[in-house]
Short mmCIF file of C-alpha atoms and ligand atoms in Angstrom, two decimals:
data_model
loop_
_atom_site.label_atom_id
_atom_site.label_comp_id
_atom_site.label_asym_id
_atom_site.label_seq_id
_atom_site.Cartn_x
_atom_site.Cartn_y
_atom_site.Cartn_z
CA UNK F 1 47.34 53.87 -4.24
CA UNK F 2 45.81 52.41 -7.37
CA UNK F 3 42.31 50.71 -7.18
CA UNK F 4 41.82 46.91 -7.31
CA UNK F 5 40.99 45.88 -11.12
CA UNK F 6 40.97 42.24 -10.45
CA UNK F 7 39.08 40.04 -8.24
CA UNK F 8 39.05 36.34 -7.62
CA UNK F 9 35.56 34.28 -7.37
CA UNK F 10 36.39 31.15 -6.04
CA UNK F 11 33.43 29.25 -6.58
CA UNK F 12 34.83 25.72 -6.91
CA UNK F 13 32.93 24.41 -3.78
CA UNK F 14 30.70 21.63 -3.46
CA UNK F 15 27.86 23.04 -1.47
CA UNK F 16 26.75 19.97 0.39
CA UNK F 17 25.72 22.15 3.18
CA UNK F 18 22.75 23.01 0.64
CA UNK F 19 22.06 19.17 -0.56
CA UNK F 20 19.74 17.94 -2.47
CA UNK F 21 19.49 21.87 -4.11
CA UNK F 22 23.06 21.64 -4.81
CA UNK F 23 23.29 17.88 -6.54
CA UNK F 24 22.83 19.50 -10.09
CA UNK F 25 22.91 23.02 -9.53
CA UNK F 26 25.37 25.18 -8.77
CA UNK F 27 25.17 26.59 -5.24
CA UNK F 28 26.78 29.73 -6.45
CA UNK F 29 23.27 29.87 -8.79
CA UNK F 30 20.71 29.74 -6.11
CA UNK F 31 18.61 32.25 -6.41
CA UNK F 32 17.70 35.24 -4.12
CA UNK F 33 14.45 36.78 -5.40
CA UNK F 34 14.98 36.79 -8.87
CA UNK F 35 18.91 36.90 -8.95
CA UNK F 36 21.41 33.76 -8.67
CA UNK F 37 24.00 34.92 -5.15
CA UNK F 38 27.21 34.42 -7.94
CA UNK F 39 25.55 37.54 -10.09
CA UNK F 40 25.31 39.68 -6.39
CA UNK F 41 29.18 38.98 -6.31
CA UNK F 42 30.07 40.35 -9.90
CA UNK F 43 28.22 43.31 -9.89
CA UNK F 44 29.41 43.68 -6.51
CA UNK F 45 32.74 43.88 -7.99
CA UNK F 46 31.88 45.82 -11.11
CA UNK F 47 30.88 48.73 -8.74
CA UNK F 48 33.68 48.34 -6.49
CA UNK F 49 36.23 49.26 -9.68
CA UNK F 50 37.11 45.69 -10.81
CA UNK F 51 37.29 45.85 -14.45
CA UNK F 52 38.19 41.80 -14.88
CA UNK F 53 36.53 38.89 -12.82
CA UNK F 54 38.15 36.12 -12.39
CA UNK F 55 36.45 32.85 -11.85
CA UNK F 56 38.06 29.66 -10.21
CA UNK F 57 35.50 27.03 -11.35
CA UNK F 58 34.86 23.21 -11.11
CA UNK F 59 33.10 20.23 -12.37
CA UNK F 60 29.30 20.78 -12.34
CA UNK F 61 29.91 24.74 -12.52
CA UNK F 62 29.28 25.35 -16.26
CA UNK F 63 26.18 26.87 -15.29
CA UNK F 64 27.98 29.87 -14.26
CA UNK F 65 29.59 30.44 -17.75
CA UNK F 66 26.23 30.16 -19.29
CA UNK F 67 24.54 32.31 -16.72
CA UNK F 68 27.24 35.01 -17.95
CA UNK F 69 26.69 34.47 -21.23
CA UNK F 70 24.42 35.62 -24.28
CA UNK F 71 21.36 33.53 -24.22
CA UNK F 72 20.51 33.84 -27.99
CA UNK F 73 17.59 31.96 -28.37
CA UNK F 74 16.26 33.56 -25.14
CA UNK F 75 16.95 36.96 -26.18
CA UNK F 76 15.49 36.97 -29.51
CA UNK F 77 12.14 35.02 -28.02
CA UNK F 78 11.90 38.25 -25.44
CA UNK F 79 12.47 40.35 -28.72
CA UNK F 80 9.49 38.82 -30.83
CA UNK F 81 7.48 38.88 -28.01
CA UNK F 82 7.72 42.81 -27.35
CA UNK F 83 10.01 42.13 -24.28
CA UNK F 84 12.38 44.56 -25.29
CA UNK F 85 12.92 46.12 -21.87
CA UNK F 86 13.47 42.50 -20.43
CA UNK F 87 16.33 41.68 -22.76
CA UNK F 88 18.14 44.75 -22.28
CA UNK F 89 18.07 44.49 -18.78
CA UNK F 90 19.50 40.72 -19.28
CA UNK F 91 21.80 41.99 -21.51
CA UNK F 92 23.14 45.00 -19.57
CA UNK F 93 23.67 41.87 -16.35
CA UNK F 94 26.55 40.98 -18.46
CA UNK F 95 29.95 41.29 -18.36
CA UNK F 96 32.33 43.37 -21.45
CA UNK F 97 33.87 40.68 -23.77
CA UNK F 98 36.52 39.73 -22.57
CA UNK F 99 36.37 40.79 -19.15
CA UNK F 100 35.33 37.70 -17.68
CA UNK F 101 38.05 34.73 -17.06
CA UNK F 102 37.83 31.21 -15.87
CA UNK F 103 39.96 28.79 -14.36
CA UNK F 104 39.46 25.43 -13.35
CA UNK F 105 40.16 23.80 -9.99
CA UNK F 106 41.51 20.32 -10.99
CA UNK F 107 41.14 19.26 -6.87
CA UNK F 108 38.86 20.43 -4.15
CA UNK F 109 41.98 21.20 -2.15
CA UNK F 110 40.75 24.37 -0.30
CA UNK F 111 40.18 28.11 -0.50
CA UNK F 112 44.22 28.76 -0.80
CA UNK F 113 44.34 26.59 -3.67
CA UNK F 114 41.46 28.08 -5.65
CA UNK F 115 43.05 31.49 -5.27
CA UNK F 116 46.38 30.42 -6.21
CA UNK F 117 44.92 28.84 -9.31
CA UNK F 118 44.15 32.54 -10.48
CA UNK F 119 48.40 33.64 -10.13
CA UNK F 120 48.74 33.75 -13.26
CA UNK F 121 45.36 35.59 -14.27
CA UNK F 122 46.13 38.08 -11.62
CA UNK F 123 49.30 38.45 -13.07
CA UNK F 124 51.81 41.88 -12.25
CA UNK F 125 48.41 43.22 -10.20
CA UNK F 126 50.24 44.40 -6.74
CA UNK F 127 46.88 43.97 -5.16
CA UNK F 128 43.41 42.04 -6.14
CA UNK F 129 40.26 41.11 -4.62
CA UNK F 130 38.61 37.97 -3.42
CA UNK F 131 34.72 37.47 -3.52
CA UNK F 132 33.49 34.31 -1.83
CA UNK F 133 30.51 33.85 -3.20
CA UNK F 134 28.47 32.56 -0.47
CA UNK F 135 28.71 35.10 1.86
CA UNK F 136 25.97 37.94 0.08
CA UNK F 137 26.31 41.17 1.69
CA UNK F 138 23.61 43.87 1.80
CA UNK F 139 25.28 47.00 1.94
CA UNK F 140 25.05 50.82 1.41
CA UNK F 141 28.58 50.90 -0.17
CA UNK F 142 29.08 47.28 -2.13
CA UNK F 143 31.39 45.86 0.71
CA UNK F 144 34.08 45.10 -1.11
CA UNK F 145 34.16 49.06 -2.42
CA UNK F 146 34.73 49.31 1.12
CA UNK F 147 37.50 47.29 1.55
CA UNK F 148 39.30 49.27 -1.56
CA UNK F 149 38.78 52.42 0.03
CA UNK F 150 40.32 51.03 3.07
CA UNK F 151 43.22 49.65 0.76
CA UNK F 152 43.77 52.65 -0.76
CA UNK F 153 44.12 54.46 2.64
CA UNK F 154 46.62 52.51 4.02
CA UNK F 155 48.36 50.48 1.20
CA UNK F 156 47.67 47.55 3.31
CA UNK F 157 45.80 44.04 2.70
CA UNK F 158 42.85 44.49 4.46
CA UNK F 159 40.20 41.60 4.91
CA UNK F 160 35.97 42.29 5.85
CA UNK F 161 35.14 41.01 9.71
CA UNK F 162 32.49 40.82 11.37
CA UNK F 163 31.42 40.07 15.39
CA UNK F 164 30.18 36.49 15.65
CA UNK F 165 28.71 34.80 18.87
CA UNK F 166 31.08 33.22 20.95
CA UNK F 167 29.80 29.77 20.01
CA UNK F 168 30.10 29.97 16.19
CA UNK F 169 34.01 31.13 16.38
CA UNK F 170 34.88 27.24 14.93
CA UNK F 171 33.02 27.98 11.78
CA UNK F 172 35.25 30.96 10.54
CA UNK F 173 38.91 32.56 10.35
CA UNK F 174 39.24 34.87 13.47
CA UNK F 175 41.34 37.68 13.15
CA UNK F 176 43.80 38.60 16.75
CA UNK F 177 43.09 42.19 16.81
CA UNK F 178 45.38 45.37 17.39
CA UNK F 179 45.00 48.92 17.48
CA UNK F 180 41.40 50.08 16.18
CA UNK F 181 41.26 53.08 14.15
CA UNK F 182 37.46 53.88 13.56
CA UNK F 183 36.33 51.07 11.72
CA UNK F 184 39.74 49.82 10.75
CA UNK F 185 41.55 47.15 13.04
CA UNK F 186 45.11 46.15 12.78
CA UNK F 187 46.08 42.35 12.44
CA UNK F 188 48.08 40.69 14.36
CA UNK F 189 47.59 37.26 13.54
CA UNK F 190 44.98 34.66 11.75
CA UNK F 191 43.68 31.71 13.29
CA UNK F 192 41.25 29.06 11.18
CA UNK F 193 38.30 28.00 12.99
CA UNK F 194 39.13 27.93 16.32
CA UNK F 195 37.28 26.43 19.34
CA UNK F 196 35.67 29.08 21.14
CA UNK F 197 37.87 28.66 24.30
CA UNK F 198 41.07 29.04 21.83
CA UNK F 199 39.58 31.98 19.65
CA UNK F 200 41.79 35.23 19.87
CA UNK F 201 38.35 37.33 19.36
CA UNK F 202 34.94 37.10 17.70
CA UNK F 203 36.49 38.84 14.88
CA UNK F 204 35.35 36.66 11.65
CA UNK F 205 36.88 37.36 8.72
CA UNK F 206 33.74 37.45 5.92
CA UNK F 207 34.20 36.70 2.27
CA UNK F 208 35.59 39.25 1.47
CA UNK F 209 39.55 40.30 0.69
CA UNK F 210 41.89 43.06 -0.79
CA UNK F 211 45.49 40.84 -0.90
CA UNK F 212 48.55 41.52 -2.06
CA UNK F 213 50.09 39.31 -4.77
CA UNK F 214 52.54 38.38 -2.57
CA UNK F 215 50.52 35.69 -1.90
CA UNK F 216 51.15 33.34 -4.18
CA UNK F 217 54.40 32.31 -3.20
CA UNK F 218 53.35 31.65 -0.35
CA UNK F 219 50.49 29.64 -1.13
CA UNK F 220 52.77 27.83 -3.55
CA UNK F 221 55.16 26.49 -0.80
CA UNK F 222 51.96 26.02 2.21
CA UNK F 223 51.29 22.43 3.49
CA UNK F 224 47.82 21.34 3.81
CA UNK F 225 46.31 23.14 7.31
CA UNK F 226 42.65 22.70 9.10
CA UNK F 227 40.66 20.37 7.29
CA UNK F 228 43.21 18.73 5.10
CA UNK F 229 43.17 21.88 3.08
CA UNK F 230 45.15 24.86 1.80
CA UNK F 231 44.03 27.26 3.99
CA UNK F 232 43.99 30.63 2.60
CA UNK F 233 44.06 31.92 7.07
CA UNK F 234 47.31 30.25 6.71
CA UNK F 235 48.72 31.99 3.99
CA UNK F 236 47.76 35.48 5.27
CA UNK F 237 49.42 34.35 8.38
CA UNK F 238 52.46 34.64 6.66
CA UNK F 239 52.13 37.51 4.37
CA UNK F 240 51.04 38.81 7.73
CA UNK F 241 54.94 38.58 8.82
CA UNK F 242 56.05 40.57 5.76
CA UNK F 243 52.92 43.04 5.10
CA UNK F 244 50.74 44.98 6.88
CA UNK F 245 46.35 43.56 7.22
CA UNK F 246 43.57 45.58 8.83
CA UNK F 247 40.26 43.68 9.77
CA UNK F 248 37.59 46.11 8.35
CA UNK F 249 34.05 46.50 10.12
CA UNK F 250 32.19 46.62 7.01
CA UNK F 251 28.86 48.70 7.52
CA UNK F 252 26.12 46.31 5.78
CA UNK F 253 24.76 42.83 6.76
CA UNK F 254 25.89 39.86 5.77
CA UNK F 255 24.20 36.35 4.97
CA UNK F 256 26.01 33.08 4.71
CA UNK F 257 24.18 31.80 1.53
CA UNK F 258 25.41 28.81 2.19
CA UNK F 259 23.73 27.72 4.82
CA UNK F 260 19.81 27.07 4.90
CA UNK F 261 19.28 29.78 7.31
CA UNK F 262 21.01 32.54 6.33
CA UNK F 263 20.21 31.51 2.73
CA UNK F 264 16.60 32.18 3.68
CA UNK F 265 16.83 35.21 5.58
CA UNK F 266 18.50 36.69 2.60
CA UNK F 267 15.52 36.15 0.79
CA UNK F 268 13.41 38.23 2.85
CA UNK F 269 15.86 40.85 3.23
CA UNK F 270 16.50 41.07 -0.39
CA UNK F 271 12.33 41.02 -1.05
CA UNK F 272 11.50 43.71 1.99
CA UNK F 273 13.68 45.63 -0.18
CA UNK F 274 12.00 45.53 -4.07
CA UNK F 275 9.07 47.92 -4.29
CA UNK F 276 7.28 46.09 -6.30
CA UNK F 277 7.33 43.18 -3.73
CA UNK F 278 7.67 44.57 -0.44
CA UNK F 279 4.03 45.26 0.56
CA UNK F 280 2.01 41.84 -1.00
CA UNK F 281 5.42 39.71 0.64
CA UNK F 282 4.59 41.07 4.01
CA UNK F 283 1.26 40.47 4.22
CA UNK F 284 2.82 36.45 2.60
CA UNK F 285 5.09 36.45 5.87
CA UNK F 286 2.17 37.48 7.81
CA UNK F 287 0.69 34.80 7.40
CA UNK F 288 3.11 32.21 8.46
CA UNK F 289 4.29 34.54 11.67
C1 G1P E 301 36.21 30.30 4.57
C2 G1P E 301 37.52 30.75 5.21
C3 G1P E 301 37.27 31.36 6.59
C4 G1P E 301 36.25 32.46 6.49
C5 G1P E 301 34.97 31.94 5.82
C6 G1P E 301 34.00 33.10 5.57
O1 G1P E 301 35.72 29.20 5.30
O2 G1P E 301 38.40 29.64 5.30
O3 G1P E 301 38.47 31.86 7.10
O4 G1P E 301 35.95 32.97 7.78
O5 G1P E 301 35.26 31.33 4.56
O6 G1P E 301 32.79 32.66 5.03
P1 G1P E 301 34.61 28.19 4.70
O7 G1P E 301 33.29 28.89 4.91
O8 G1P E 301 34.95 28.00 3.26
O9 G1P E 301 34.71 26.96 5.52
#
């Protein structure tokens, strides 16, 4: 089964869930540590195999094409200075030529419309990957690496998910589960935010996809679902009735960087992890707990 060279970074959304951060900037460049989440996504993807990145943009996100570009002035300031080491490491965050596309979202019509704005840049692909942004995951293997690996074991579409408390089941896709197979679960059906007396399990699916690009069609022909949006659950709910998914119980931990919480949890996960943090940040937190 070949490996998944393309994946899909919807990153389109408003963020108001992050407001007033998120008037000017980006959500997608908040910053963990030291690091906006969208650059956590791409090399996320780089190590997972993807050799092109795909980026479904919108108004206000031109920050993210500058963040992934040379910074000339910046570079050669580091330079004169006898930064040398700082500039290279800038310069080996980026992307090969070339190897970085964008799209724009003309509408904020939902997550199935920003994928199928990429068809065309995903192109004869059988299968890609999707990256939403948001959701940073911490993990031994990059998570989506996992969900190739799963891919390539079964030929199947296979989607990240994770147990949530019964309460939050309204706040993500929920898969219906099947057989289990280690940390592989079948799919037998999608449903978008359900009310927890309605949910089919406390499966969530994460951001985090390997789809076929069978897709498309389908996402070409879908009517507007939860929300008023083009539901990307609703899609795979159909490709579900031609193609094979399996829910996969990623090993890492995810945080919804979205969100003020999880956004600053993952900034003391991501800090208890950098040596040259770790110790003077704890004795920080110390303070405050
Ligand atoms: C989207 C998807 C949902 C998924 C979630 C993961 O929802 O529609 O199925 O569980 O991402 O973060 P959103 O968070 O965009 O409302």
């Amino acid at each position: 089964m070949a490996s998944v060279r393309k994946v899909v970074f919807p990153v389109a959304g408003l963020g108001t869930r992050m407001l007033p951060a998120t008037k000017v900037l980006p959500k997608e460049m908040l910053p963990v540590v030291d690091k906006p989440v969208v650059q956590y996504a791409l090399e996320e993807a780089a190590e997972s195999g993807a050799e092109t990145f795909i980026f479904v943009t919108g108004r206000g996100k031109v920050l993210v094409e500058d963040h992934f570009d040379r910074a000339f002035e910046l570079f050669q300031m580091l330079e004169e200075k006898g930064k040398r080491g700082q500039r290279e490491a800038l310069e080996r965050a980026l992307p090969p030529p070339g190897r970085i596309v964008y799209t724009r979202q003309q509408a904020p019509l939902g997550l199935g419309h920003a994928v199928w704005c990429a068809r065309h840049l995903v192109g004869d692909d059988p299968f890609f990957g999707v990256i939403l942004v948001d959701d940073l995951i911490h993990a031994p293997v990059p998570c989506l690496r996992q969900l190739v690996d799963a891919h390539q074991a079964t030929g199947a579409n296979v989607v990240a998910v994770m147990e949530v408390p019964p309460e939050d089941t309204a706040k993500y896709g929920i898969i219906r589960p099947g057989a289990a197979e280690g940390d592989r679960v079948a799919v037998r059906g999608f449903v978008e935010k359900p009310r927890p007396e309605e949910a089919p399990s406390r499966l969530a699916v994460v951001g985090r996809y390997v789809l076929s690009r069978r897709i498309f069609p389908i996402l070409e022909r879908l009517d507007v679902g939860a929300g008023g949006e083009i539901q990307l659950t609703d899609a795979m709910s159909k490709l579900l009735e031609e193609e094979p998914f399996h829910g996969l119980r990623f090993t890492g931990r995810r945080f919804d960087c979205g969100d003020r919480l999880g956004y600053l949890e993952a900034i003391v996960a991501y800090a208890m992890e950098r040596e040259d943090l770790a110790a003077r940040f704890h004795a920080v937190l110390r303070r405050y707990v």
